[in-house]
PDB file of C-alpha atoms in Angstrom:
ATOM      1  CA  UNK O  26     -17.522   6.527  -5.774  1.00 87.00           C
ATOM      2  CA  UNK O  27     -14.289   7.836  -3.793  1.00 95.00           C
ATOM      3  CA  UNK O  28     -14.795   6.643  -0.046  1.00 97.00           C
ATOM      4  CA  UNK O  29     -12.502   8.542   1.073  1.00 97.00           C
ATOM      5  CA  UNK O  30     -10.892  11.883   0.315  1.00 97.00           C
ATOM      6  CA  UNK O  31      -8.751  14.675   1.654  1.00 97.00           C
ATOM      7  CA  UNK O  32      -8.922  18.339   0.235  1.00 97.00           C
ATOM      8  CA  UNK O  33      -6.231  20.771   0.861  1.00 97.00           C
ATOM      9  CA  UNK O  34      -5.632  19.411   4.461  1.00 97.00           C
ATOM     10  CA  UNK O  35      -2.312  20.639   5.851  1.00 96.00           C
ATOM     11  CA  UNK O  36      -0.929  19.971  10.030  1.00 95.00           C
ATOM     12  CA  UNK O  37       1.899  21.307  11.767  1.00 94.00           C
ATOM     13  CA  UNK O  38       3.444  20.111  14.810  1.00 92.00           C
ATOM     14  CA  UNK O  39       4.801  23.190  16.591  1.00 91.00           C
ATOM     15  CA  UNK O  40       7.389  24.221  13.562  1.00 90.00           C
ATOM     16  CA  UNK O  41       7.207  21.617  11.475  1.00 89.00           C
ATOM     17  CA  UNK O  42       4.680  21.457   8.585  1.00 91.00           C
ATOM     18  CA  UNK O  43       3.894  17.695   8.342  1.00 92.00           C
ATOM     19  CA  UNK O  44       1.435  17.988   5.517  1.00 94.00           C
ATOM     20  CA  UNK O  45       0.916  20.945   3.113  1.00 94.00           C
ATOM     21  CA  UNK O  46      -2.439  21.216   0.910  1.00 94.00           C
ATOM     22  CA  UNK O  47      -2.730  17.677   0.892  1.00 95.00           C
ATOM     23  CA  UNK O  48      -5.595  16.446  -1.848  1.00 96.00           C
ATOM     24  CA  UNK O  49      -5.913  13.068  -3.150  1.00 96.00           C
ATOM     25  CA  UNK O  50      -9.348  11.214  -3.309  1.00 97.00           C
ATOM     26  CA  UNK O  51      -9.254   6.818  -3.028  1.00 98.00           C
ATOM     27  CA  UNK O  52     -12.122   4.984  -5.324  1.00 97.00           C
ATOM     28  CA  UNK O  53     -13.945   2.251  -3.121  1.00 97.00           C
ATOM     29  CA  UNK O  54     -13.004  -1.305  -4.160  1.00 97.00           C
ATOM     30  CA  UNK O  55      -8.634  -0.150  -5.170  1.00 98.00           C
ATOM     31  CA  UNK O  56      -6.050  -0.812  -3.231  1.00 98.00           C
ATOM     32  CA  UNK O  57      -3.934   2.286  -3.286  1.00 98.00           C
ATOM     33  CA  UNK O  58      -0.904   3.005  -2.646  1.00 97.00           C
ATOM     34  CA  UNK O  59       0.639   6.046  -0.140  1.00 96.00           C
ATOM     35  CA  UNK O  60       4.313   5.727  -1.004  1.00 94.00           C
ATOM     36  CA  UNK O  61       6.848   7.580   0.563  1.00 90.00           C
ATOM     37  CA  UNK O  62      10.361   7.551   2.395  1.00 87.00           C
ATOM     38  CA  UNK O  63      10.472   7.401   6.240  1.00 83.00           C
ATOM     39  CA  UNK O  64       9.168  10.958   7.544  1.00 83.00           C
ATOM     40  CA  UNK O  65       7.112  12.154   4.475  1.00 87.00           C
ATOM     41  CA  UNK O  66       4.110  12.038   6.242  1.00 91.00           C
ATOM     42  CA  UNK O  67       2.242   8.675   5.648  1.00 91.00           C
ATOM     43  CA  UNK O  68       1.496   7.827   8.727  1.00 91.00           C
ATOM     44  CA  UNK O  69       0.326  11.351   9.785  1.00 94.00           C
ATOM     45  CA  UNK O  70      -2.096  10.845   7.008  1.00 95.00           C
ATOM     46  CA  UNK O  71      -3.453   7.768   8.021  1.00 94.00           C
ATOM     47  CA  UNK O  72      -4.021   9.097  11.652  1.00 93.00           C
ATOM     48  CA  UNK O  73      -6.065  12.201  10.336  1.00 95.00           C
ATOM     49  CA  UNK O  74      -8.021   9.520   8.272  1.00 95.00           C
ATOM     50  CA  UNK O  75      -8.812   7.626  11.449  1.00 92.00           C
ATOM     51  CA  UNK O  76      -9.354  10.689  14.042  1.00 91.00           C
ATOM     52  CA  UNK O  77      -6.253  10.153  15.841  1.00 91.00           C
ATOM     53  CA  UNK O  78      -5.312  13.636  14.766  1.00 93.00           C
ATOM     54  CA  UNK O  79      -7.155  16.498  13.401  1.00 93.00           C
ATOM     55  CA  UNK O  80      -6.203  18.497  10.498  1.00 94.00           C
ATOM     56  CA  UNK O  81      -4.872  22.219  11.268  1.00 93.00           C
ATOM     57  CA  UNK O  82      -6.768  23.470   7.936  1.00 95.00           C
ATOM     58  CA  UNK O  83      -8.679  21.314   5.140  1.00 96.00           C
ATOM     59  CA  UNK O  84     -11.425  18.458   4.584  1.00 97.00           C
ATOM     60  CA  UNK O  85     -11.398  15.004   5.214  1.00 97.00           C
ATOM     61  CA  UNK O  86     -14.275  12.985   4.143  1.00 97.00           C
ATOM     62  CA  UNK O  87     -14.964   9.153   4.796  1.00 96.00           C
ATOM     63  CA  UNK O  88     -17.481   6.980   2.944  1.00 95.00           C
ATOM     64  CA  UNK O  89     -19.205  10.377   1.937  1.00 93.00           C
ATOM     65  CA  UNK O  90     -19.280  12.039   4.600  1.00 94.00           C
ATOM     66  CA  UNK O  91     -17.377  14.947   6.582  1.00 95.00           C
ATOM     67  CA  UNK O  92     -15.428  12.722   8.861  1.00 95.00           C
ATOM     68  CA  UNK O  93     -16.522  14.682  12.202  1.00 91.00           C
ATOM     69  CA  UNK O  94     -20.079  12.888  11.265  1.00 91.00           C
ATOM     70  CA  UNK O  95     -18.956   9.236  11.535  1.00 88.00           C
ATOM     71  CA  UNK O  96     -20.677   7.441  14.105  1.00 89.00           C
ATOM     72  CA  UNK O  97     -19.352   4.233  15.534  1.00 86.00           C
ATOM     73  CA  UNK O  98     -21.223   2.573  12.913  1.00 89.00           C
ATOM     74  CA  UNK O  99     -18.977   3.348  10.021  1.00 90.00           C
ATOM     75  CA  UNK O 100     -16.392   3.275  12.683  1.00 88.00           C
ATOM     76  CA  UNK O 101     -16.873  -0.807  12.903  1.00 90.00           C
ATOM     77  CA  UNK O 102     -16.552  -0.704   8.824  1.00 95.00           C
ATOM     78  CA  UNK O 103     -12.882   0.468   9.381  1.00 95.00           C
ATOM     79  CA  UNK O 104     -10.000  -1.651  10.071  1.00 94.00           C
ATOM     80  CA  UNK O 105      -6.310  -0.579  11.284  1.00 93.00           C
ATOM     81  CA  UNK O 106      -3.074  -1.462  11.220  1.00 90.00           C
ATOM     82  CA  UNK O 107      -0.799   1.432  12.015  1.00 83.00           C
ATOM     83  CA  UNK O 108       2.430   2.120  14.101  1.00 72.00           C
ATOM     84  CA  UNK O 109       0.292   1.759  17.590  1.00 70.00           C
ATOM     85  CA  UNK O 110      -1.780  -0.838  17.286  1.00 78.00           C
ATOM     86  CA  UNK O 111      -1.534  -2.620  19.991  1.00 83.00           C
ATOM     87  CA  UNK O 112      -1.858  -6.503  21.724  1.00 91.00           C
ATOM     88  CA  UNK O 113      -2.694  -7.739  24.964  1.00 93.00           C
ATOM     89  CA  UNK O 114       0.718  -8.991  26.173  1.00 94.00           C
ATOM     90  CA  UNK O 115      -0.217 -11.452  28.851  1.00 95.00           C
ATOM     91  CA  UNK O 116      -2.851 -12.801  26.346  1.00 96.00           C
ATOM     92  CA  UNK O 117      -2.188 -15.890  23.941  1.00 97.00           C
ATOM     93  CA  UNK O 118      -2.359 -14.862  20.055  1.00 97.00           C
ATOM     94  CA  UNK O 119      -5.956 -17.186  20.304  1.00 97.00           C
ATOM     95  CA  UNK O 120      -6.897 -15.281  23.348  1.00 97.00           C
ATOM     96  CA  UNK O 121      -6.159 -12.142  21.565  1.00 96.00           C
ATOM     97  CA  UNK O 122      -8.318 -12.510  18.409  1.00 96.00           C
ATOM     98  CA  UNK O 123     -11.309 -14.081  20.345  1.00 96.00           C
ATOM     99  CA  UNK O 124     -11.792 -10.721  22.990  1.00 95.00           C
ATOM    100  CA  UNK O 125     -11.533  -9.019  19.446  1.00 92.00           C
ATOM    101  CA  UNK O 126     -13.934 -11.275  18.125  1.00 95.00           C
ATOM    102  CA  UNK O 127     -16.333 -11.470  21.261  1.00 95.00           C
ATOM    103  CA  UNK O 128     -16.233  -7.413  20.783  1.00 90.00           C
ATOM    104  CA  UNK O 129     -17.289  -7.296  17.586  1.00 89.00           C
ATOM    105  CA  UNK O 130     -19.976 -10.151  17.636  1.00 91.00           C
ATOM    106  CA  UNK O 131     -18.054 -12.735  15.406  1.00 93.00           C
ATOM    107  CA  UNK O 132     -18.144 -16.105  15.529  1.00 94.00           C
ATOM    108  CA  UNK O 133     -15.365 -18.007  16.801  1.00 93.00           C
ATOM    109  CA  UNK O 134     -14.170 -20.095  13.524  1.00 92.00           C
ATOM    110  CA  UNK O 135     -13.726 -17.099  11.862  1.00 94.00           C
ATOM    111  CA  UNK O 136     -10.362 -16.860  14.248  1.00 96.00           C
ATOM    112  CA  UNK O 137      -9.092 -20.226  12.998  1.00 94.00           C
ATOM    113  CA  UNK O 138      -9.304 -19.044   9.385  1.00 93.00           C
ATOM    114  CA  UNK O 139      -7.541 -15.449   9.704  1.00 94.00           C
ATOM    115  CA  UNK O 140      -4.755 -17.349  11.781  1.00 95.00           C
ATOM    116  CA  UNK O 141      -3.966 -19.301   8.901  1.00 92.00           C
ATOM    117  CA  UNK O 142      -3.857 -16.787   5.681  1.00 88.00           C
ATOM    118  CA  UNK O 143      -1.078 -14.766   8.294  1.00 90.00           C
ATOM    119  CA  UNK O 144       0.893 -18.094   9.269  1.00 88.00           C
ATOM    120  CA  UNK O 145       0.049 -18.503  12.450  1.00 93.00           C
ATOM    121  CA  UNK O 146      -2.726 -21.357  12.799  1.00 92.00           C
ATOM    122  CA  UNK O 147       0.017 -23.140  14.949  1.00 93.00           C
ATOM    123  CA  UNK O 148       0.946 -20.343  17.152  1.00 94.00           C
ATOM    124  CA  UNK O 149      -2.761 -19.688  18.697  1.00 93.00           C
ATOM    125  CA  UNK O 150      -1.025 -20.532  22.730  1.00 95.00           C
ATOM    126  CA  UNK O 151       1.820 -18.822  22.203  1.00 96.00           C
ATOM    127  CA  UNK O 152       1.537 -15.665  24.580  1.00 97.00           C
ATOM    128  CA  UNK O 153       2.332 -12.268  23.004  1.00 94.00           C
ATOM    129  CA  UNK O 154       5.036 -10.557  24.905  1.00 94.00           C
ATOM    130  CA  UNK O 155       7.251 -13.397  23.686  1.00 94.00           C
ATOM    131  CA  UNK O 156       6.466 -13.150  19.913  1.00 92.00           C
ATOM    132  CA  UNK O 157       8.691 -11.747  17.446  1.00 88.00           C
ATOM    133  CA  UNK O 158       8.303  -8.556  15.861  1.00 84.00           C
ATOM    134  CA  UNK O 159       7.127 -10.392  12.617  1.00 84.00           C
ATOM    135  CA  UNK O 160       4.808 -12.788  14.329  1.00 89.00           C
ATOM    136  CA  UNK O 161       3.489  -9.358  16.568  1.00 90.00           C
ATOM    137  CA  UNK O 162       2.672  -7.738  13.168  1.00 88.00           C
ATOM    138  CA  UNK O 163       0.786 -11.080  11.775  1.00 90.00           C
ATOM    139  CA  UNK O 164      -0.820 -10.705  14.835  1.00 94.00           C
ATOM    140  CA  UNK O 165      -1.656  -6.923  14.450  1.00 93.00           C
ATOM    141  CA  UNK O 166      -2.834  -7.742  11.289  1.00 92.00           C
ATOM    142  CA  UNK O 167      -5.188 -10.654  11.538  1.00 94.00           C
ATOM    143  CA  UNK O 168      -6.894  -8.248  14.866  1.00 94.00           C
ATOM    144  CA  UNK O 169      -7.189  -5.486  11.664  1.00 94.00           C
ATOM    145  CA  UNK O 170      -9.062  -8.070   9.116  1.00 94.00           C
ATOM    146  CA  UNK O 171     -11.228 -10.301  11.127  1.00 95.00           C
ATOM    147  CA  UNK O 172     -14.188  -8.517  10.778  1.00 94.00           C
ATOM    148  CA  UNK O 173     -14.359  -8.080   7.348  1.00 93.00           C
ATOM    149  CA  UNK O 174     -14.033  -4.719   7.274  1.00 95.00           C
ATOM    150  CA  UNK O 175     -15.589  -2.443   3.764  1.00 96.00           C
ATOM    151  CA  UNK O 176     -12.065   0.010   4.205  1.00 98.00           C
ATOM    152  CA  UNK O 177      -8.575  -1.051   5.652  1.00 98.00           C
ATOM    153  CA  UNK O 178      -5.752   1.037   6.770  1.00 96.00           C
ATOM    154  CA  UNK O 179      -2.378  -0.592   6.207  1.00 95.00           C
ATOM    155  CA  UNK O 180       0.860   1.147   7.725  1.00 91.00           C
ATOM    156  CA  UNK O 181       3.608  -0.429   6.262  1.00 89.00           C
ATOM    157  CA  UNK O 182       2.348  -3.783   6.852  1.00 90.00           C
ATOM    158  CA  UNK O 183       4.621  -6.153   6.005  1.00 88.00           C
ATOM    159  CA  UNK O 184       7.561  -4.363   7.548  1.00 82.00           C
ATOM    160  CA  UNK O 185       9.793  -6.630   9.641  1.00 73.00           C
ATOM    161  CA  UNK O 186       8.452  -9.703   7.520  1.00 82.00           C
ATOM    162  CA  UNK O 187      10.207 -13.104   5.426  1.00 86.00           C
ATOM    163  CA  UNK O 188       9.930 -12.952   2.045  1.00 88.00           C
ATOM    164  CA  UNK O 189       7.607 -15.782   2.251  1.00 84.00           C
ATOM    165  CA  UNK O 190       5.000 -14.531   5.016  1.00 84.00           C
ATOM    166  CA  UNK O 191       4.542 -11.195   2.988  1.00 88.00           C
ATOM    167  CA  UNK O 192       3.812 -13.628  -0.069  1.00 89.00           C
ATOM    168  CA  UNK O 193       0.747 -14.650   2.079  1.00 86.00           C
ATOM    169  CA  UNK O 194      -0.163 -11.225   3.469  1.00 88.00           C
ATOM    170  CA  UNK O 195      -0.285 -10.033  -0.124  1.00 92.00           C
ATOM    171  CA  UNK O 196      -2.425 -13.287  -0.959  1.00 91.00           C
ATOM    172  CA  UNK O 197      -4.898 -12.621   1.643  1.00 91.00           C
ATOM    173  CA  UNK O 198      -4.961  -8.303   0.859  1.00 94.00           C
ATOM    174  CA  UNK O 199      -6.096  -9.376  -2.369  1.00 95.00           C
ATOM    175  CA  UNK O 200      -8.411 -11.964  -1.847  1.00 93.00           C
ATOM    176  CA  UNK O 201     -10.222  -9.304   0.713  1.00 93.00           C
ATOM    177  CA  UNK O 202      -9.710  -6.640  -2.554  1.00 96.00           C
ATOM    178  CA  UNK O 203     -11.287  -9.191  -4.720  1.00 96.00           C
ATOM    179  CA  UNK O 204     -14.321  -9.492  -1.760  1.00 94.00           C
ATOM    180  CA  UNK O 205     -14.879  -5.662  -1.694  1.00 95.00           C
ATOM    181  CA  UNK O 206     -12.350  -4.695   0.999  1.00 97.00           C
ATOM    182  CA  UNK O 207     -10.953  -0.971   0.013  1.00 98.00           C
ATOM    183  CA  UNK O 208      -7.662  -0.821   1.135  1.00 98.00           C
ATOM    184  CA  UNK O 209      -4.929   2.289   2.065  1.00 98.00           C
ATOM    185  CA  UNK O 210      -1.911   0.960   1.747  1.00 97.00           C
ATOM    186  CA  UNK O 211       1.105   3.075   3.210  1.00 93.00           C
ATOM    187  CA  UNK O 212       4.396   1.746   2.210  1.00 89.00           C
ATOM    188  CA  UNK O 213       8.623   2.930   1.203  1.00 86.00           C
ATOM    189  CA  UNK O 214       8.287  -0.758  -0.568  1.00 88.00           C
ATOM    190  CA  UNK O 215       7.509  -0.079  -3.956  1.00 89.00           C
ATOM    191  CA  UNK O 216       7.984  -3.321  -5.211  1.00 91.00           C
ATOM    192  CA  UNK O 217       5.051  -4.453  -2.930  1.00 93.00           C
ATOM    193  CA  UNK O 218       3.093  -1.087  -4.276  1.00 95.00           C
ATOM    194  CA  UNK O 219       3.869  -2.269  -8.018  1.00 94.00           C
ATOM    195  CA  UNK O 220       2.200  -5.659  -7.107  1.00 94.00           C
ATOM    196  CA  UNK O 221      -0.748  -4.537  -4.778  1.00 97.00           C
ATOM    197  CA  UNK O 222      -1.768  -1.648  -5.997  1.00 98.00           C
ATOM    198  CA  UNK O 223      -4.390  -0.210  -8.396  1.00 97.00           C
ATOM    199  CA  UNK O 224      -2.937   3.457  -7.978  1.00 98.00           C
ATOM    200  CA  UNK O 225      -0.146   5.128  -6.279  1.00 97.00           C
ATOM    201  CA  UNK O 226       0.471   8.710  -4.742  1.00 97.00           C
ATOM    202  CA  UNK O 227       3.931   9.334  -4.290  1.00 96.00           C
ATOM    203  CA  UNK O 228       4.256  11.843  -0.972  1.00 94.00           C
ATOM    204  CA  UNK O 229       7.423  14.018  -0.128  1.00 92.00           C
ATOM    205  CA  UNK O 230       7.880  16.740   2.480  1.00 89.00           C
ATOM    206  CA  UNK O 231       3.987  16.817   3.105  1.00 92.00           C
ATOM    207  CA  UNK O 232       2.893  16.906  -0.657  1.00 93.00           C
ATOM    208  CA  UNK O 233       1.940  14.504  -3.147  1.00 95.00           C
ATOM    209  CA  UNK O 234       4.478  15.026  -6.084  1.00 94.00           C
ATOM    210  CA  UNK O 235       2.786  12.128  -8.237  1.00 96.00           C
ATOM    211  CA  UNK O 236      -0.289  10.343  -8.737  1.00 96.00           C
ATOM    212  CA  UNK O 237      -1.284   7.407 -11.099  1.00 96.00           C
ATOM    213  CA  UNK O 238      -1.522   3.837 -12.560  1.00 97.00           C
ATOM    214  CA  UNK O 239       1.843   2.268 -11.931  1.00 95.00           C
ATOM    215  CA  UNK O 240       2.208   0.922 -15.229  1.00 92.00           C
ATOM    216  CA  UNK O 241       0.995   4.520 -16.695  1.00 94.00           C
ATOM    217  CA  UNK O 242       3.681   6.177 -14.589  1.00 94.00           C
ATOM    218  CA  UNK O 243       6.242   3.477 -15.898  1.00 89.00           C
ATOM    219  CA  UNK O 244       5.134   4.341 -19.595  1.00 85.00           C
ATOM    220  CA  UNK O 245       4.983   8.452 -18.649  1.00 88.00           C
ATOM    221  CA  UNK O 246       8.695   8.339 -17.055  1.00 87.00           C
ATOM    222  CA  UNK O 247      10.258   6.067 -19.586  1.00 82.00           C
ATOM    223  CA  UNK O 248      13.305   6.500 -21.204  1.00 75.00           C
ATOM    224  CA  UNK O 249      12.788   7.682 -24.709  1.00 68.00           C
ATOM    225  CA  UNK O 250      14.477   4.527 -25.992  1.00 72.00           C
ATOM    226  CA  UNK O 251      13.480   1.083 -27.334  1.00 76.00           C
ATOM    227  CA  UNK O 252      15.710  -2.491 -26.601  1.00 75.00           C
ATOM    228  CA  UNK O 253      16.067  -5.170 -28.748  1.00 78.00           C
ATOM    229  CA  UNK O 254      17.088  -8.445 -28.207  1.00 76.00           C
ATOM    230  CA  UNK O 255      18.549 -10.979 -30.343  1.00 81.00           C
ATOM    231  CA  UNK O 256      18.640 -14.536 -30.270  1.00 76.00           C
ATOM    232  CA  UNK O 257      22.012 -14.307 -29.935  1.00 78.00           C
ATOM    233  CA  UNK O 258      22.281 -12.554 -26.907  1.00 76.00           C
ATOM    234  CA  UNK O 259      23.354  -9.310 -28.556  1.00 82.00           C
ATOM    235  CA  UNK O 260      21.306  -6.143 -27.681  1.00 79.00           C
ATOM    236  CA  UNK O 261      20.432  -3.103 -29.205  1.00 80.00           C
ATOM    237  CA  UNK O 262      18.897   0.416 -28.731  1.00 76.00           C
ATOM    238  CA  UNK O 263      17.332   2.775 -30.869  1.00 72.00           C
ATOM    239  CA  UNK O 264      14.819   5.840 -30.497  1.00 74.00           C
ATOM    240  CA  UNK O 265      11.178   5.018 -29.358  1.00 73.00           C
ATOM    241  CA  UNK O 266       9.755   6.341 -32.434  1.00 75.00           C
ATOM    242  CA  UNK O 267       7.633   4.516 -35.427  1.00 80.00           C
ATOM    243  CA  UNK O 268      10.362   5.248 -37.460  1.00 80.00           C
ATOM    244  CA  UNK O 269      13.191   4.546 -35.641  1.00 75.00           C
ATOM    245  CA  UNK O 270      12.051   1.118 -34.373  1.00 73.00           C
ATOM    246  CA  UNK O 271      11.320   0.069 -38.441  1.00 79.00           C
ATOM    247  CA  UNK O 272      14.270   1.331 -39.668  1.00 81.00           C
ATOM    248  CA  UNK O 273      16.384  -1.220 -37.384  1.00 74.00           C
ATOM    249  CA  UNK O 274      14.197  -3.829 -37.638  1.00 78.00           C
ATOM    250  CA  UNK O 275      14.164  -3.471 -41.009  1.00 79.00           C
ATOM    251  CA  UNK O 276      17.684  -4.141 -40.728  1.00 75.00           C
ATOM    252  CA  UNK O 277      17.874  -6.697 -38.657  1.00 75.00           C
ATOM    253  CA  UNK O 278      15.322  -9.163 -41.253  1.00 74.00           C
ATOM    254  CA  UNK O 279      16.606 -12.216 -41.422  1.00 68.00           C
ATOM    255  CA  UNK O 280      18.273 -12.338 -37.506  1.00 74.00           C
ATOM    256  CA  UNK O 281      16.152 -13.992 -34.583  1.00 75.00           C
ATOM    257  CA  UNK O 282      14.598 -10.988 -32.653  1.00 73.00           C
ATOM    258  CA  UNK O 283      14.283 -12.727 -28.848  1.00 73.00           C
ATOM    259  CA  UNK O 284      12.496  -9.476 -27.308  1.00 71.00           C
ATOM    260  CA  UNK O 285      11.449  -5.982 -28.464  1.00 72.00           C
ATOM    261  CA  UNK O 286      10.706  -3.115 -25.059  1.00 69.00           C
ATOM    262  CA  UNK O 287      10.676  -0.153 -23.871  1.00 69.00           C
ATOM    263  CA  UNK O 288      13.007   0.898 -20.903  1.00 71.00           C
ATOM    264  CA  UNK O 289      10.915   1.330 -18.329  1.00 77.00           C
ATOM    265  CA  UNK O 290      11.660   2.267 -14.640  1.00 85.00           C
ATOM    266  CA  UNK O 291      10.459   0.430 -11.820  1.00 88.00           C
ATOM    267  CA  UNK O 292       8.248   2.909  -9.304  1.00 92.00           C
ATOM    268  CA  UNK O 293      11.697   3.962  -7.056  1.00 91.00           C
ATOM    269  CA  UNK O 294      13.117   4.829 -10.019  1.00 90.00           C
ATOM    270  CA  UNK O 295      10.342   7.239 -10.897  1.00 92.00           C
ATOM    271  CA  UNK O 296      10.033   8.150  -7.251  1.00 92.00           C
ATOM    272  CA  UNK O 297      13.374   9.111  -7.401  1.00 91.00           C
ATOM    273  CA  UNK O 298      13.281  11.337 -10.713  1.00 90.00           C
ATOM    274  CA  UNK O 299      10.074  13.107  -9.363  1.00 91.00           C
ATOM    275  CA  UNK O 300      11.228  13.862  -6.156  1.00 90.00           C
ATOM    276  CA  UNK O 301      15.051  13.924  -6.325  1.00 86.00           C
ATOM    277  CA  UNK O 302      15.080  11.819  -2.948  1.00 80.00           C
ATOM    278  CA  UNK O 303      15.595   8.118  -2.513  1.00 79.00           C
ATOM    279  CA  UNK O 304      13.602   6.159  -0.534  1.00 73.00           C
ATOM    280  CA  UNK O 305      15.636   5.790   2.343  1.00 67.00           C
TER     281      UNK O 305
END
C-alpha cells in the first residue's frame, strides 16, 4: 500500500518553477530517501506533503486519501521535523516535551525514554535558547517522535550533528522502521541514505532524475569492470563478463585470490553521473 503519493504536482514561486511534474509514490513501512543538493526542492516537497503549501497543479494523496480530506485525525498520525519546527525558548528541553506530551495525551515516562535514544536524558533543565544547534535539533526531533507517529517527515535530520549522535538518531529511525513507523527522509547525505534507506529518489531542478534500491542503482550504474585481488596485494581488472572473469581466473590458478568485485559507485557518485551536478 503506498501511503503517500504525489502525481504530476508542479509549484512556482513567482518565476521560479520549484517543482515540475513531480510523481513518486512511498510504500508504508520504507524509509525512503528524497536526496538532493541544497535548492532542488526537498523541502518544498515535504511542505506540500504536510499542507504548509499547496501545489500550483497536480495530486497529493496521504494514507489514501486526497490530502485536502485529512482531518486532524490522520493529522496526529504525522510527525515533523522540517526547517521550522520550532521550540519554546524560555522552556527547559523537559518542559518542552511534556506541553508536547500533555497535548497529545501521553504519558509522562514516555519523555524520559525519547530523551535518551537522542542523547539528551541529562539535559532535561537545560533551557532552550541556550542549546546548541545540535542539541536544538535532538530536541526538534524527540518533539517529532514521541507520539509514535504511523508516518514521519525528516528534513535533513541529522544536519549540524557528531558523528556519534547521528549513530543514535539512525539507531532509533530504525528501531521506529522496525515498529511500523513510515518514514520520508530528505537528505544531500547519501551516505546516511545508503544506510537508512529502503529506496531513494534522486531530485534535481524540481524533477526526480532517478528512482530505486540503492544497491540496484549501485549494480545499474556500475562500471563495466570486475577487480581482483590477490593475496599479495596486487590487483587486477578485467571485463565484467562470464568470459572475461574465467579467462583470468583461469590464469591466475594456483595464486591466492583475496577478493573478487564489481566497481561499484557509492549513491553521490551515481547522483552525480545522472544529474551532472554534485551535491553541493
Amino acid at each position: 500500500m503506498d501511503i503517500l503519493s504525489m502525481q504530476n504536482v508542479s509549484l512556482s514561486f513567482g518565476s521560479t518553477r520549484a517543482l515540475d511534474g513531480l510523481s513518486f509514490a512511498v510504500k508504508e513501512g520504507e524509509i525512503f530517501g528524497f536526496l538532493g543538493p541544497s535548492g532542488a526542492g526537498k523541502t518544498t516537497t515535504i511542505k506540500l506533503l504536510t499542507r504548509q503549501l499547496r501545489p500550483g497543479a497536480g495530486e497529493i494523496a496521504i494514507f489514501g486519501a486526497p490530502i485536502a480530506r485529512l482531518d486532524s485525525t490522520a493529522y496526529e498520525q504525522i510527525g515533523i521535523l522540517s526547517d521550522n519546527s520550532g521550540v519554546y525558548e524560555r522552556m527547559s528541553i523537559y518542559e518542552n516535551m511534556k506541553l508536547f506530551a500533555d497535548l497529545r495525551g501521553l504519558p509522562a515516562s514516555r519523555i524520559g525514554e525519547v530523551l535518551e535514544k537522542v542523547g539528551l536524558a541529562d539535559a532535561g533543565k537545560r533551557v532552550a535558547k541556550k542549546l546548541s544547534k545540535g542539541m536544538r535539533q535532538r530536541l526538534i526531533l524527540a518533539m517529532a517522535v514521541l507520539h509514535r507517529p504511523r508516518l514521519l517527515f525528516l528534513d535533513e535530520p541529522t544536519a549540524a550533528l557528531d558523528p556519534a549522535t547521528t549513530a543514535a538518531i539512525h539507531r532509533l529511525l530504525r528501531e521506529m522502521n522496525d515498529g511500523g513507523t513510515t518514514i520520508f527522509l530528505t537528505t544531500h547525505n547519501m551516505e546516511e541514505a545508503d544506510r537508512l534507506c529502503a529506496r531513494v529518489a534522486f531530485l534535481n531542478e524540481g524533477r526526480i532524475a532517478e528512482t530505486g534500491v540503492p544497491a540496484q542503482l549501485k549494480l545499474k550504474y556500475a562500471k563495466d569492470r570486475v577487480r581482483v585481488l590477490l593475496e599479495d596485494g596486487e590487483a587486477l581488472e578485467c571485463a565484467r563478463n562470464p568470459e572475461a572473469i574465467g579467462a583470468l581466473l583461469a590464469d591466475l590458478s594456483g595464486r591466492g585470490i583475496a577478493s573478487v568485485h564489481s566497481e561499484e559507485p557509492d549513491l553521490e557518485e551515481i547522483f552525480l553521473q545522472v544529474t551532472g551536478r554534485n551535491l553541493v
